[in-house]
Structure formats: C-alpha cells, structure tokens
C-alpha cells in the first residue's frame, strides 16, 4: 500500500473504558476482527475488515480522558506540519512521537477547539479498507467558527472548500485536497441544536450495508441513535453512539 496524500484522513481510533466490550460492539456492527495488542502497545488493538486494517481501539488512560473517536491526517513531514499548526493558531497537545517502526504521530487542537492528529507513516500506512461496508468513508468537522476553521485547515493541510458540490449548503462546506476531485470530508457550522457545552469536534464516519439494519444492530448491542437516519446526496446518514458513549457517523450504501 502506498502512502496517502498529505492531508488525507489516514487513520482513526477510539478510546474506550472497556476495549473488549468495544470489540463486541464494532465486531457485530461493522464486521471487524481484531489483533491481539502487542507487548508494549498499552493495549492498543487494530481492527480489520476482511483482513485489511480498518481502525484502532485503545483503553482509556484515566477518567479524565474522553471516550471518543479520533482522526489522523497524513503528512510526509510531521515537523513541518507541527510548525504549520502553530503558525496557523493551533496548539500542540502531543509533540511528534515515534511509535516504533510504525510511524510518528502528533495530536493538536485547532483554534476553535477541535482535536485531531497527524501521522507520518513508517510501516503503518493507515487505512487499508476502501469505500466498502465496515470501512472508513468520511469525516465531518463540527465547529462554531467556520471562517477560522476554513483558514486553519487550508493553511495546515491545503484543504479547499467546494461550494459548488452537490452536497454543499449553507453552513455545510465539503473539502478536497489540491489537485484532487474527490471530496474528503466537510465542515458544518454548529447551531443552537448543539448543546452549548459541546466542543468543536471531528465526526468519524463508516460505511454500512443498510442503514435500518445497522440502527437495529447498534441499539441491540447497547448503543443509541444520536441523529436519526436522514437522506443526503452521499447516501443515508446517521450518528450513533456505541455501548460506551463514543459517537461516530454511519453512511449507508446508496
């Protein structure tokens, strides 16, 4: 597998109080199988769909850590990305850290408060799944400061807004990378429907065979429906919460 383009979403993982319960939930919902956490990995487990890397699960370090999904963007030069984040008004939470031979990561927060990661690939290139059921498919940045967010991600990763996209609407701007035609995600303006205490955040989305079946499975496994299924130009979309409170998006096949 070749390295993903700079700025492309390249990996996602979820921090959970009980990763074993997470395996049961996501295994049944998304058809994932799981590796055994390697010695020295702190319990980090990789999820696979049909033998291909799909995402990661890790134990929550303490009660102050969020039960949440995190998203990483690819970079070929993580030190340069770190500098760009600082110059654009972001804040580094975890300085570039080597993860053995797998690669180097950092975590940061944008000027409006959304947390994200960057990953410089070594042996671990990122997602091996494509746009298939059980695979990562899309991301949504929810933010109250759209102007600042647009400028920040344009400067750091080169994101370009696509106002002419069939998916675009007021407050909803799809993004793509320079020289590419495929949209990689979008940002949405947070309005009064969001609780005032909810911070800006990225929503990680996975593809499923059928929305109705996925909703039944998720609730049957102890999860909940946060945003009820709705039709979009990209297919039926919903937001679920897993059986431990981590939220994620689900997009059904058209």
Short mmCIF file of N, CA and C in Angstrom, two decimals, residues 52 128-137 182 207 253:
data_model
loop_
_atom_site.label_atom_id
_atom_site.label_comp_id
_atom_site.label_asym_id
_atom_site.label_seq_id
_atom_site.Cartn_x
_atom_site.Cartn_y
_atom_site.Cartn_z
N UNK A 52 -8.09 -6.47 6.23
CA UNK A 52 -7.44 -5.19 5.94
C UNK A 52 -7.67 -4.22 7.10
N UNK A 128 -6.43 0.49 5.23
CA UNK A 128 -6.30 -0.40 4.09
C UNK A 128 -7.65 -0.70 3.46
N UNK A 129 -8.71 -0.39 4.18
CA UNK A 129 -10.05 -0.54 3.63
C UNK A 129 -10.34 0.59 2.66
N UNK A 130 -11.21 0.33 1.71
CA UNK A 130 -11.67 1.35 0.78
C UNK A 130 -13.09 1.76 1.12
N UNK A 131 -13.80 2.36 0.16
CA UNK A 131 -15.20 2.74 0.38
C UNK A 131 -16.09 1.50 0.33
N UNK A 132 -16.05 0.72 1.38
CA UNK A 132 -16.73 -0.57 1.46
C UNK A 132 -17.37 -0.70 2.83
N UNK A 133 -18.41 -1.51 2.98
CA UNK A 133 -19.02 -1.68 4.30
C UNK A 133 -17.98 -2.10 5.33
N UNK A 134 -18.03 -1.42 6.47
CA UNK A 134 -17.07 -1.67 7.53
C UNK A 134 -15.83 -0.81 7.45
N UNK A 135 -15.69 -0.01 6.38
CA UNK A 135 -14.52 0.84 6.21
C UNK A 135 -14.82 2.30 6.49
N UNK A 136 -13.76 3.02 6.83
CA UNK A 136 -13.88 4.48 6.97
C UNK A 136 -14.31 5.08 5.64
N UNK A 137 -15.18 6.12 5.70
CA UNK A 137 -15.69 6.69 4.46
C UNK A 137 -15.66 8.22 4.43
N UNK A 182 -11.95 14.28 -5.73
CA UNK A 182 -12.77 13.58 -4.74
C UNK A 182 -12.80 14.37 -3.44
N UNK A 207 -18.94 3.20 6.58
CA UNK A 207 -19.95 2.76 5.63
C UNK A 207 -20.58 1.46 6.11
N UNK A 253 -25.07 2.47 2.08
CA UNK A 253 -24.92 2.39 0.62
C UNK A 253 -26.11 3.04 -0.05
#
